[in-house]
JSON list of C-alpha atoms in Angstrom, two decimals:
[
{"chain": "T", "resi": 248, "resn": "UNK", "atom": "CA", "xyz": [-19.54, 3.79, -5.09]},
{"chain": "T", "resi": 249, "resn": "UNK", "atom": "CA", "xyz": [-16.16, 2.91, -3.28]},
{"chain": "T", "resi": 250, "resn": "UNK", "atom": "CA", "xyz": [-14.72, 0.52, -6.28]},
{"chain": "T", "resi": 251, "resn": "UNK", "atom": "CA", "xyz": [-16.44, 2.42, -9.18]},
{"chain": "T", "resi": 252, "resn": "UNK", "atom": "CA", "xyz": [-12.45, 3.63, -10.43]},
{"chain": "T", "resi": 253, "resn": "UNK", "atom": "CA", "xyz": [-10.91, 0.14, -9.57]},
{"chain": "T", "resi": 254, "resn": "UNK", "atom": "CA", "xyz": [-14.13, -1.94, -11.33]},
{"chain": "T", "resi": 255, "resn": "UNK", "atom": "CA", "xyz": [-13.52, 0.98, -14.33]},
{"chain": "T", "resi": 256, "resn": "UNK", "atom": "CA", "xyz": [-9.80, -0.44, -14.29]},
{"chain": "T", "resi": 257, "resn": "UNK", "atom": "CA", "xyz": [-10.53, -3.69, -14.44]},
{"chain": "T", "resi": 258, "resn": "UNK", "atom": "CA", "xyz": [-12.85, -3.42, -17.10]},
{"chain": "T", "resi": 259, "resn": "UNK", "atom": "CA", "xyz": [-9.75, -2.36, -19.08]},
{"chain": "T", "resi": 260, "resn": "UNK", "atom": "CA", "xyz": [-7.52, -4.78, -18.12]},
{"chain": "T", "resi": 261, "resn": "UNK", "atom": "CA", "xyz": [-10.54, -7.65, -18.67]},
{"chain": "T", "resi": 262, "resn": "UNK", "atom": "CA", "xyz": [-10.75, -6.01, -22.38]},
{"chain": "T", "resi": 263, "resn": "UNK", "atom": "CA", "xyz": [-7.59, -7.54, -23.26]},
{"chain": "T", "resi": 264, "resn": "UNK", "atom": "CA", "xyz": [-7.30, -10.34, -21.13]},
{"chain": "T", "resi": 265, "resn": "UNK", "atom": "CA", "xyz": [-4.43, -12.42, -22.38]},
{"chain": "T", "resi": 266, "resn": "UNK", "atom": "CA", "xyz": [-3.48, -15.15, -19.28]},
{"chain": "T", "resi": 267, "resn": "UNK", "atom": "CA", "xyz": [-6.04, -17.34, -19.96]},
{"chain": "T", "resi": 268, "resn": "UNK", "atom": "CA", "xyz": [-4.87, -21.03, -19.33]},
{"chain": "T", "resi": 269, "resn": "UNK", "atom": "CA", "xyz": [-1.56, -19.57, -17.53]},
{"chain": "T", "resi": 270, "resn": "UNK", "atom": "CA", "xyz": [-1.11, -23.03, -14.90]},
{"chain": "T", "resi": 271, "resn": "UNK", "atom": "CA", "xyz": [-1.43, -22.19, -11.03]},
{"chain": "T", "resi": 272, "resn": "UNK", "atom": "CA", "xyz": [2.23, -23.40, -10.06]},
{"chain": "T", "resi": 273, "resn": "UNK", "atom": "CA", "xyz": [5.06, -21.34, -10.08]},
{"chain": "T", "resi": 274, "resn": "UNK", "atom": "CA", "xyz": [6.74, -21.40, -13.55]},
{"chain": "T", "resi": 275, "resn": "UNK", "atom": "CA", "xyz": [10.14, -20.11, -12.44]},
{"chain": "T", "resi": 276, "resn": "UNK", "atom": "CA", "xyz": [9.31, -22.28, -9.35]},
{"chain": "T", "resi": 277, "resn": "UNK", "atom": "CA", "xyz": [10.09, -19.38, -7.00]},
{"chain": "T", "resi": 278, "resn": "UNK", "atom": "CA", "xyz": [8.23, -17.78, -4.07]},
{"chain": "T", "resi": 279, "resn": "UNK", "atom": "CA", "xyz": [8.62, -14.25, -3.26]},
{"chain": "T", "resi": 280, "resn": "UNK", "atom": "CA", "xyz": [7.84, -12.54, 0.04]},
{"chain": "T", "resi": 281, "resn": "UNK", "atom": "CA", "xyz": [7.78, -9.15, 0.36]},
{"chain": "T", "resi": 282, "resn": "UNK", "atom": "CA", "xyz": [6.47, -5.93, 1.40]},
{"chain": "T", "resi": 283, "resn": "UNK", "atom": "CA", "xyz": [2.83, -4.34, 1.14]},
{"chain": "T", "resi": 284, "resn": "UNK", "atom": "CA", "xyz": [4.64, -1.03, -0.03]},
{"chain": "T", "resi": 285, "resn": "UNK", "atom": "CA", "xyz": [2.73, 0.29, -3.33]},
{"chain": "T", "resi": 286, "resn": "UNK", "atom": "CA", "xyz": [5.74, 1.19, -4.44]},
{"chain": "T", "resi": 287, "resn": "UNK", "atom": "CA", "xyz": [6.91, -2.31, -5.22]},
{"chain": "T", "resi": 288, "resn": "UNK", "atom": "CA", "xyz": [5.99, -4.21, -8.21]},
{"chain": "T", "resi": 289, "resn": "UNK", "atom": "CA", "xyz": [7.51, -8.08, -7.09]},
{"chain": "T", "resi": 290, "resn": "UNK", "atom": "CA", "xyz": [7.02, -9.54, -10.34]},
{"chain": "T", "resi": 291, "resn": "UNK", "atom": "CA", "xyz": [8.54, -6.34, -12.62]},
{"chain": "T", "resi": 292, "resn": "UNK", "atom": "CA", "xyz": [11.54, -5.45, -10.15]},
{"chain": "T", "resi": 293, "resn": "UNK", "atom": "CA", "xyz": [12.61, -9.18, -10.90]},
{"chain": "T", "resi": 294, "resn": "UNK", "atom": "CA", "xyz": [11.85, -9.49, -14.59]},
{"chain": "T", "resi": 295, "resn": "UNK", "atom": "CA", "xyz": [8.80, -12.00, -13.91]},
{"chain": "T", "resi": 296, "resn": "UNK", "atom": "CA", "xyz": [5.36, -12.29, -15.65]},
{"chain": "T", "resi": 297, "resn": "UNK", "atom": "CA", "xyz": [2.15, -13.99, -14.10]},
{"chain": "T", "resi": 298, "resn": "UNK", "atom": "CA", "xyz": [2.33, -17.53, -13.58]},
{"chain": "T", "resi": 299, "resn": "UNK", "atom": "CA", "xyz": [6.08, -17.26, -12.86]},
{"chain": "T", "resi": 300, "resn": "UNK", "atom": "CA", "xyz": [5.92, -17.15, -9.45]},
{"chain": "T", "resi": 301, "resn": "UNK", "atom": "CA", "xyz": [4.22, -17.10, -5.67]},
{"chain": "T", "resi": 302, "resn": "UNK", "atom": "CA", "xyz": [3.60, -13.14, -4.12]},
{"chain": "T", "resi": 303, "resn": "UNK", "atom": "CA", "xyz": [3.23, -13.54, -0.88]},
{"chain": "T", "resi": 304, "resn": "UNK", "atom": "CA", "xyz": [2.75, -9.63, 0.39]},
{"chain": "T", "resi": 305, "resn": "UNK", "atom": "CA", "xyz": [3.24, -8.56, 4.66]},
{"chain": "T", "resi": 306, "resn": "UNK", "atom": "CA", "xyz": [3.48, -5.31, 6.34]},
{"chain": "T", "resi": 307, "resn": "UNK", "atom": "CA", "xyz": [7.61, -5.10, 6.34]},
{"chain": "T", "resi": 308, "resn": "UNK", "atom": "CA", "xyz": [7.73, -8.36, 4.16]},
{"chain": "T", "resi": 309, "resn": "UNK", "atom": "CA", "xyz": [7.94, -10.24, 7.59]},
{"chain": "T", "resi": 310, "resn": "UNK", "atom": "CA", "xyz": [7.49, -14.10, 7.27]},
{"chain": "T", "resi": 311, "resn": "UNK", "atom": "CA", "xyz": [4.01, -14.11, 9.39]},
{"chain": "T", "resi": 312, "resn": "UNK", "atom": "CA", "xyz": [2.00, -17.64, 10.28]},
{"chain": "T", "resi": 313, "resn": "UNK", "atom": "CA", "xyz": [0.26, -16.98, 7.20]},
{"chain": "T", "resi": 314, "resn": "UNK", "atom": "CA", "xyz": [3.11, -16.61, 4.92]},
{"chain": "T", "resi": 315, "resn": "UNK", "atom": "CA", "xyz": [5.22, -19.90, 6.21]},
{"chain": "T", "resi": 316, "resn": "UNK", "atom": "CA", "xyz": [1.72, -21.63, 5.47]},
{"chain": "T", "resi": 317, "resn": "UNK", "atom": "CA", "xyz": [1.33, -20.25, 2.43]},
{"chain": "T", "resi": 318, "resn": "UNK", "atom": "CA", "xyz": [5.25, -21.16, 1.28]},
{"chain": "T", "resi": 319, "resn": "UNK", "atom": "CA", "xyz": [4.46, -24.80, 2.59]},
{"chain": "T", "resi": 320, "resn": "UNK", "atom": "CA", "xyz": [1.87, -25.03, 0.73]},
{"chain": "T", "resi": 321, "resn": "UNK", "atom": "CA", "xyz": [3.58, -23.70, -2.29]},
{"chain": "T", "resi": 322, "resn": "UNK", "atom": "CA", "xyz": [6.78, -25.89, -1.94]},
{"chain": "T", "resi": 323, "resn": "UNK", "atom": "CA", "xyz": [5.01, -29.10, -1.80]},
{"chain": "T", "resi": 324, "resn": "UNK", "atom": "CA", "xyz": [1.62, -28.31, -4.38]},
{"chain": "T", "resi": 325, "resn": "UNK", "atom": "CA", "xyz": [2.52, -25.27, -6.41]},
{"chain": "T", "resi": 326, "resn": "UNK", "atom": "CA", "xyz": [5.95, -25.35, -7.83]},
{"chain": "T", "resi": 327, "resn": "UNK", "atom": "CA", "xyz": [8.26, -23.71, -5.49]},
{"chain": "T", "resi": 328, "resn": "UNK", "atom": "CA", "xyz": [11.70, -24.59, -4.77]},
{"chain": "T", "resi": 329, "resn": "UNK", "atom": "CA", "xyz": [13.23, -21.13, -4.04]},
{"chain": "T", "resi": 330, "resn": "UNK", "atom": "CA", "xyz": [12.24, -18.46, -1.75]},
{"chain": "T", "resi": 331, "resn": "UNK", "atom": "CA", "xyz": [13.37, -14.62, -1.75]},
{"chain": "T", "resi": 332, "resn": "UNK", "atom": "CA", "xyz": [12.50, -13.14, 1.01]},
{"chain": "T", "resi": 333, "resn": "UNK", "atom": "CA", "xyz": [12.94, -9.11, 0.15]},
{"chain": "T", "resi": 334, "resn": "UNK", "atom": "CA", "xyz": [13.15, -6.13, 2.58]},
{"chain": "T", "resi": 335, "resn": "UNK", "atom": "CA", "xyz": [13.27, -2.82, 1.01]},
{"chain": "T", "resi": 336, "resn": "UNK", "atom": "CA", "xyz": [14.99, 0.82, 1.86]},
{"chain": "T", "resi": 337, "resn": "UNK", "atom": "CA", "xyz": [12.71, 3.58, 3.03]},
{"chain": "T", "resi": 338, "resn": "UNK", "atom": "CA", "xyz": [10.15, 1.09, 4.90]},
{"chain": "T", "resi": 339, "resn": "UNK", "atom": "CA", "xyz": [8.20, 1.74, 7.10]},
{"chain": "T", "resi": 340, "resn": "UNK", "atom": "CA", "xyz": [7.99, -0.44, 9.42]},
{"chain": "T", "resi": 341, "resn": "UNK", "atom": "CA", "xyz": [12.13, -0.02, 9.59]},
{"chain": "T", "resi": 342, "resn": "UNK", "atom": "CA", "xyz": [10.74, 3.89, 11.36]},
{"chain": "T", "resi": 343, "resn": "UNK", "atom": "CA", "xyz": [10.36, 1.80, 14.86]},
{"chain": "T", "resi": 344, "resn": "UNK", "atom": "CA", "xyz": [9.45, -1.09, 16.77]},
{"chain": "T", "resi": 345, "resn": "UNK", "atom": "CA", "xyz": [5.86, -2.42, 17.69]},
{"chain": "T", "resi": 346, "resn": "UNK", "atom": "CA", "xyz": [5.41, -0.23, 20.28]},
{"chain": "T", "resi": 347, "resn": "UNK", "atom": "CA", "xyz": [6.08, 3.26, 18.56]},
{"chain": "T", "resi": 348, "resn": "UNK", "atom": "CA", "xyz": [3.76, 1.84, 15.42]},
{"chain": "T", "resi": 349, "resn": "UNK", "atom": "CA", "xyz": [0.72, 0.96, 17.75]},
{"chain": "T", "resi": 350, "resn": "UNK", "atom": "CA", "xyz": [0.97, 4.71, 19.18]},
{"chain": "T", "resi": 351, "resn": "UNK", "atom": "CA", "xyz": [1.37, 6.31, 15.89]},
{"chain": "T", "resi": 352, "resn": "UNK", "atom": "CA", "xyz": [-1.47, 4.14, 14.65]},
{"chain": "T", "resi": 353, "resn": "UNK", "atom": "CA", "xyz": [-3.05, 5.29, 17.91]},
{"chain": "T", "resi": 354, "resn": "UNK", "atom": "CA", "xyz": [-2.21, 9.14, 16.89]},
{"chain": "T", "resi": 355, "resn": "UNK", "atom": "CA", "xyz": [-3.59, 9.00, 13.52]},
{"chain": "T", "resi": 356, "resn": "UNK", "atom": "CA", "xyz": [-7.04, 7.80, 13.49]},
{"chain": "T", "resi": 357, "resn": "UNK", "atom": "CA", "xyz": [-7.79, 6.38, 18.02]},
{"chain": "T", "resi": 358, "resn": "UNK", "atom": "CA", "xyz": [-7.31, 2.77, 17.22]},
{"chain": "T", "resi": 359, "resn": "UNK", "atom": "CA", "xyz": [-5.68, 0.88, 19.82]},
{"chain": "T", "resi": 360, "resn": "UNK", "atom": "CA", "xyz": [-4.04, -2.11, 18.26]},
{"chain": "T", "resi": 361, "resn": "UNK", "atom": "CA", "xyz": [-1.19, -2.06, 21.92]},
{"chain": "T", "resi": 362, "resn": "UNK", "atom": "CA", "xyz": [0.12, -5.85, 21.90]},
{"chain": "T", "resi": 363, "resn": "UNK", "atom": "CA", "xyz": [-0.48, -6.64, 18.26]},
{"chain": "T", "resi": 364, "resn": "UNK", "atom": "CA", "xyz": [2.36, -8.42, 16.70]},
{"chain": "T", "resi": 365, "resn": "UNK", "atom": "CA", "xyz": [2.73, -5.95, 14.00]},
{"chain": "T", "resi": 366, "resn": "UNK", "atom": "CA", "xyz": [7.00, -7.52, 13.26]},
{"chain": "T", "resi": 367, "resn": "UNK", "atom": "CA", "xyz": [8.32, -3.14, 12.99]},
{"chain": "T", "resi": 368, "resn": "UNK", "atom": "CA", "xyz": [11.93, -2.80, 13.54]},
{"chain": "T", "resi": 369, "resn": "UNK", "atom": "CA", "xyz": [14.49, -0.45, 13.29]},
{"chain": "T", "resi": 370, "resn": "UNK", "atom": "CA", "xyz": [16.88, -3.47, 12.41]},
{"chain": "T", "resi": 371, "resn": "UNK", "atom": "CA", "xyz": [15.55, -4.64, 8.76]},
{"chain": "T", "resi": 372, "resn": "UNK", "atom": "CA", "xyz": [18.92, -6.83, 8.27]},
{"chain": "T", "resi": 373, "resn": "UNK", "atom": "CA", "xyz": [18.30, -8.33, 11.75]},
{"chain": "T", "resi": 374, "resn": "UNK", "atom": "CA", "xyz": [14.48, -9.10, 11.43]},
{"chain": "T", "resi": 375, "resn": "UNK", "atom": "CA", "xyz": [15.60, -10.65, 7.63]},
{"chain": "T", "resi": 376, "resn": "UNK", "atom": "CA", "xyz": [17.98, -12.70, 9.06]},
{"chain": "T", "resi": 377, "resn": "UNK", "atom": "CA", "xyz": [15.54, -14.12, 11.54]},
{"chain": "T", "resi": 378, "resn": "UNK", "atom": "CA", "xyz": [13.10, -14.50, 9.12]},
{"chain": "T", "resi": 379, "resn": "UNK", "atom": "CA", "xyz": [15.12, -16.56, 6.56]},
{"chain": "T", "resi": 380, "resn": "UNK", "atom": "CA", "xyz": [16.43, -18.53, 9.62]},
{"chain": "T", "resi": 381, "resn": "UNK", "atom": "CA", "xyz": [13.54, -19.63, 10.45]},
{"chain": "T", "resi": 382, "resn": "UNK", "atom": "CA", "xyz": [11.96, -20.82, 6.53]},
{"chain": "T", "resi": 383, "resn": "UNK", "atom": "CA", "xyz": [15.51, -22.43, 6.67]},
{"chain": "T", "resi": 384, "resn": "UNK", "atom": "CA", "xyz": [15.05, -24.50, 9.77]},
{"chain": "T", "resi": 385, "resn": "UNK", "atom": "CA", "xyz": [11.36, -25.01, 8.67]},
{"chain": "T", "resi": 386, "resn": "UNK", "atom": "CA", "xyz": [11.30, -28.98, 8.60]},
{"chain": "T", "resi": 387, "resn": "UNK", "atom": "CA", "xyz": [7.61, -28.54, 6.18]},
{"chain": "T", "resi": 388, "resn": "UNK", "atom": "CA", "xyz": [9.38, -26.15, 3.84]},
{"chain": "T", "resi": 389, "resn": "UNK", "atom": "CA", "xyz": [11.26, -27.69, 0.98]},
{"chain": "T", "resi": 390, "resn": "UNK", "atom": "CA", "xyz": [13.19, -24.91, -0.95]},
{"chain": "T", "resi": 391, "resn": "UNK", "atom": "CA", "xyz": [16.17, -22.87, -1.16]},
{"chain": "T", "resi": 392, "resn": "UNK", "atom": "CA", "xyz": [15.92, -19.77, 0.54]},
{"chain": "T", "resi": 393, "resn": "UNK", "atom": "CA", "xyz": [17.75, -16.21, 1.31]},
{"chain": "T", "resi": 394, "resn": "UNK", "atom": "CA", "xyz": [17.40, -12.95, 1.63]},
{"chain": "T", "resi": 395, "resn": "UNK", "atom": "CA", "xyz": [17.25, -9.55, -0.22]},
{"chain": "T", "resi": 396, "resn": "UNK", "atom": "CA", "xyz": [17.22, -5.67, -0.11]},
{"chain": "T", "resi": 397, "resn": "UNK", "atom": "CA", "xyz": [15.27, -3.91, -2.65]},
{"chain": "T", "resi": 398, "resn": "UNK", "atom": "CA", "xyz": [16.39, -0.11, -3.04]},
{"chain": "T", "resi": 399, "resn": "UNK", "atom": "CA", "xyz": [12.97, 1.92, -3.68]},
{"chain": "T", "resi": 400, "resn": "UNK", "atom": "CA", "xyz": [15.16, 4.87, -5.38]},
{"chain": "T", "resi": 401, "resn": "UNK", "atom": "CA", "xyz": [17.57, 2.75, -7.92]},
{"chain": "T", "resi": 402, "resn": "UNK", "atom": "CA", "xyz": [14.98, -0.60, -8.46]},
{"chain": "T", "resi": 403, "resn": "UNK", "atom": "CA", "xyz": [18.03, -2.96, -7.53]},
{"chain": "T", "resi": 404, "resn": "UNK", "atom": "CA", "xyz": [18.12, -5.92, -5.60]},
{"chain": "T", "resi": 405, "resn": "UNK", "atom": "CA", "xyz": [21.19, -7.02, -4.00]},
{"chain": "T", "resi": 406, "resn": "UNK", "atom": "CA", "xyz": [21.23, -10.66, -2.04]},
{"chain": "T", "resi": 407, "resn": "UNK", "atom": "CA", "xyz": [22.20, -9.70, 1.85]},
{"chain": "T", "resi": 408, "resn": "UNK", "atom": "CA", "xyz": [21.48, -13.01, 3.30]},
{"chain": "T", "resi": 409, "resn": "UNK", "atom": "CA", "xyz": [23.36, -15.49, 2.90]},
{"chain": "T", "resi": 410, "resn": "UNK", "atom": "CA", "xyz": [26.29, -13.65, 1.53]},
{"chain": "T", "resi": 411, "resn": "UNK", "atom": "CA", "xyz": [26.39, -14.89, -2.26]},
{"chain": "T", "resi": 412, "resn": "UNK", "atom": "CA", "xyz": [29.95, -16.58, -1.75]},
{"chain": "T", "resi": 413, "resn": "UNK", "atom": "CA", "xyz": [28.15, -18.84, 0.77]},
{"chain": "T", "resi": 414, "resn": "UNK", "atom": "CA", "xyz": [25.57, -20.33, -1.39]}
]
């Protein structure tokens, strides 16, 4: 089977359950948006447990329809009154734009996904300002917001968007 390892894993973790009762809002009342990379771990890399705040995951942590709805819904239901929103070093969707990811996916396995908003740029602090812009001017979200850079080789975060000083 597929999930034998994973359902083995969870077994485990199951064993020794311990968040039982842990409430559904956000208990550091932030939201975090970030990056599908496996090699980030949102809740660790900011000192967080579960139940302390919203993961909202995207290819190149790209504020997508789905996230903004998501963060809505969060900042009026669940909680959340600050957003991150965190780009990281070494991604890759920073290795080129829409069109060069839609032929590489089109190199590796035939799929044509040509005109798919996939949000791959070569300008991460560009795309991150763009993306906090436009929570900021979001009239249905009701938080703070900036962004981040997460470094993949040290684990720090430094705050690129606003500039500190400014908030």
């Amino acid at each position: 089977m597929a999930f034998t390892d994973l359902l083995e894993g969870n077994a485990r973790y199951s064993a020794s359950f311990a968040e039982k009762g842990v409430p559904g809002r956000a208990a550091r009342r932030v939201g975090l948006v970030t990056c599908m990379d496996s090699r980030l771990d949102p809740l660790a890399m900011l000192d967080l447990k579960v139940g302390d705040a919203k993961v909202l995951r995207s290819a190149g942590g790209r504020v997508t329809p789905d996230v903004t709805t998501a963060l809505v819904v969060g900042s009026h239901l669940l909680g959340v009154d600050r957003i991150m929103v965190i780009a990281h070093t070494r991604c890759a969707m920073a290795a080129g734009d829409d069109v060069q990811m839609a032929a590489a996916i089109e190199a590796a396995d035939g799929t044509d996904v040509h005109g798919m908003r996939i949000g791959a740029t070569t300008d991460q602090l560009s795309a991150l300002h763009f993306d906090v812009d436009q929570l900021r001017a979001n009239p249905l979200i009701d938080a703070e917001v900036a962004g981040f850079m997460y470094d993949v080789d040290t684990g720090q975060i430094a705050q690129v968007y606003p500039a500190p000083a400014e908030d």
